[in-house]
Amino acid sequence: MVKIAICDDNLTMCNTIEDFVYMIKQYNTECDVYQDGQELIYAYEKNNERYDIIFLDIEMNELDGIKAASLMTILIKFANQCQRYLICSIAIYFTELIILILSISNM
């Protein structure tokens, strides 16, 4: 199972990426959507959510993608519970998304 988090305050962008992830669902993916970095951090700390790939928008209102990525990196290293993870900009191309999911699902 490849767990993916999408974090963007632009709901259209979230829906576009989520739709794409569901199109390639045969690769055993699960996707959660967050509207800002603070929601993602909360889900990680309080709900014990763990992800293989995290797509972050750079500019968001409450907690931007840069700060959220820094906090997630610290939390992941501190918890030492994740063997692999990737944090990337929301602007990634969809072909690269397929390659990422395939490479992680085959690990």
mmCIF file of C-alpha atoms in Angstrom:
data_model
loop_
_atom_site.group_PDB
_atom_site.id
_atom_site.type_symbol
_atom_site.label_atom_id
_atom_site.label_comp_id
_atom_site.label_asym_id
_atom_site.label_seq_id
_atom_site.Cartn_x
_atom_site.Cartn_y
_atom_site.Cartn_z
ATOM 1 C CA MET A 1 0.000 0.000 0.000
ATOM 2 C CA VAL A 2 1.329 3.410 -0.996
ATOM 3 C CA LYS A 3 -0.129 6.087 1.280
ATOM 4 C CA ILE A 4 -0.266 9.563 -0.239
ATOM 5 C CA ALA A 5 -1.085 12.910 1.394
ATOM 6 C CA ILE A 6 -2.075 15.943 -0.669
ATOM 7 C CA CYS A 7 -1.847 19.276 1.116
ATOM 8 C CA ASP A 8 -3.049 22.351 -0.769
ATOM 9 C CA ASP A 9 -5.453 25.195 -0.034
ATOM 10 C CA ASN A 10 -6.605 25.075 -3.674
ATOM 11 C CA LEU A 11 -9.346 22.442 -3.671
ATOM 12 C CA THR A 12 -9.282 22.161 -7.476
ATOM 13 C CA MET A 13 -5.614 21.172 -7.404
ATOM 14 C CA CYS A 14 -6.271 18.667 -4.607
ATOM 15 C CA ASN A 15 -9.128 17.114 -6.562
ATOM 16 C CA THR A 16 -7.047 16.925 -9.749
ATOM 17 C CA ILE A 17 -4.202 15.064 -8.041
ATOM 18 C CA GLU A 18 -6.588 12.870 -6.058
ATOM 19 C CA ASP A 19 -8.499 11.928 -9.243
ATOM 20 C CA PHE A 20 -5.224 11.045 -10.909
ATOM 21 C CA VAL A 21 -4.148 8.880 -7.972
ATOM 22 C CA TYR A 22 -7.468 7.037 -8.086
ATOM 23 C CA MET A 23 -7.061 6.464 -11.835
ATOM 24 C CA ILE A 24 -3.956 4.419 -11.078
ATOM 25 C CA LYS A 25 -5.501 2.691 -8.072
ATOM 26 C CA GLN A 26 -4.406 -0.725 -9.362
ATOM 27 C CA TYR A 27 -1.052 0.142 -7.780
ATOM 28 C CA ASN A 28 -2.679 -0.125 -4.340
ATOM 29 C CA THR A 29 -2.745 3.531 -3.332
ATOM 30 C CA GLU A 30 -4.582 5.394 -0.591
ATOM 31 C CA CYS A 31 -4.931 9.165 -0.615
ATOM 32 C CA ASP A 32 -5.804 11.760 2.068
ATOM 33 C CA VAL A 33 -6.357 15.470 1.385
ATOM 34 C CA TYR A 34 -5.554 18.374 3.726
ATOM 35 C CA GLN A 35 -6.332 22.076 3.228
ATOM 36 C CA ASP A 36 -3.217 23.398 4.985
ATOM 37 C CA GLY A 37 0.011 22.252 6.574
ATOM 38 C CA GLN A 38 -1.400 22.472 10.093
ATOM 39 C CA GLU A 39 -4.060 19.834 9.276
ATOM 40 C CA LEU A 40 -1.343 17.504 7.964
ATOM 41 C CA ILE A 41 0.815 17.967 11.070
ATOM 42 C CA TYR A 42 -2.214 17.380 13.303
ATOM 43 C CA ALA A 43 -3.104 14.166 11.444
ATOM 44 C CA TYR A 44 0.461 12.940 11.825
ATOM 45 C CA GLU A 45 0.740 13.777 15.543
ATOM 46 C CA LYS A 46 -2.771 13.010 16.807
ATOM 47 C CA ASN A 47 -4.173 10.434 14.389
ATOM 48 C CA ASN A 48 -0.912 8.583 13.764
ATOM 49 C CA GLU A 49 -1.233 8.989 9.980
ATOM 50 C CA ARG A 50 1.856 7.866 8.050
ATOM 51 C CA TYR A 51 2.570 8.554 4.376
ATOM 52 C CA ASP A 52 5.005 7.377 1.722
ATOM 53 C CA ILE A 53 4.495 10.452 -0.478
ATOM 54 C CA ILE A 54 3.455 13.926 0.694
ATOM 55 C CA PHE A 55 2.525 16.552 -1.891
ATOM 56 C CA LEU A 56 2.725 20.050 -0.428
ATOM 57 C CA ASP A 57 1.738 23.374 -1.899
ATOM 58 C CA ILE A 58 4.353 26.009 -1.165
ATOM 59 C CA GLU A 59 2.018 28.902 -0.360
ATOM 60 C CA MET A 60 -0.840 28.209 2.071
ATOM 61 C CA ASN A 61 -2.566 30.439 4.611
ATOM 62 C CA GLU A 62 -2.049 28.832 8.020
ATOM 63 C CA LEU A 63 1.162 26.821 7.706
ATOM 64 C CA ASP A 64 2.957 26.976 4.356
ATOM 65 C CA GLY A 65 4.497 24.004 2.589
ATOM 66 C CA ILE A 66 8.090 24.902 3.467
ATOM 67 C CA LYS A 67 7.397 25.017 7.202
ATOM 68 C CA ALA A 68 5.162 21.945 7.030
ATOM 69 C CA ALA A 69 7.879 19.991 5.190
ATOM 70 C CA SER A 70 10.436 20.991 7.813
ATOM 71 C CA LEU A 71 8.141 19.940 10.658
ATOM 72 C CA MET A 72 7.211 16.660 8.953
ATOM 73 C CA THR A 73 10.885 15.831 8.405
ATOM 74 C CA ILE A 74 11.633 16.455 12.078
ATOM 75 C CA LEU A 75 8.604 14.444 13.242
ATOM 76 C CA ILE A 76 9.380 11.527 10.929
ATOM 77 C CA LYS A 77 13.016 11.380 12.031
ATOM 78 C CA PHE A 78 12.081 11.753 15.703
ATOM 79 C CA ALA A 79 9.435 9.017 15.541
ATOM 80 C CA ASN A 80 11.803 6.799 13.543
ATOM 81 C CA GLN A 81 8.736 4.912 12.320
ATOM 82 C CA CYS A 82 9.016 5.507 8.610
ATOM 83 C CA GLN A 83 11.431 3.533 6.468
ATOM 84 C CA ARG A 84 10.766 5.613 3.380
ATOM 85 C CA TYR A 85 9.037 8.852 2.557
ATOM 86 C CA LEU A 86 9.094 11.588 -0.022
ATOM 87 C CA ILE A 87 8.005 15.187 0.391
ATOM 88 C CA CYS A 88 7.630 17.083 -2.877
ATOM 89 C CA SER A 89 6.135 20.226 -4.328
ATOM 90 C CA ILE A 90 2.554 20.082 -5.561
ATOM 91 C CA ALA A 91 3.827 21.214 -8.989
ATOM 92 C CA ILE A 92 5.192 17.753 -9.836
ATOM 93 C CA TYR A 93 4.228 16.380 -13.242
ATOM 94 C CA PHE A 94 1.811 13.455 -13.372
ATOM 95 C CA THR A 95 4.225 11.164 -15.215
ATOM 96 C CA GLU A 96 6.673 11.656 -12.347
ATOM 97 C CA LEU A 97 3.863 10.778 -9.929
ATOM 98 C CA ILE A 98 3.350 7.434 -11.691
ATOM 99 C CA ILE A 99 7.084 6.698 -11.498
ATOM 100 C CA LEU A 100 7.114 7.555 -7.764
ATOM 101 C CA ILE A 101 4.146 5.326 -6.980
ATOM 102 C CA LEU A 102 5.551 2.448 -9.002
ATOM 103 C CA SER A 103 8.967 2.683 -7.408
ATOM 104 C CA ILE A 104 7.554 2.814 -3.873
ATOM 105 C CA SER A 105 4.987 0.067 -4.443
ATOM 106 C CA ASN A 106 7.752 -2.247 -5.694
ATOM 107 C CA MET A 107 9.999 -1.700 -2.660
#
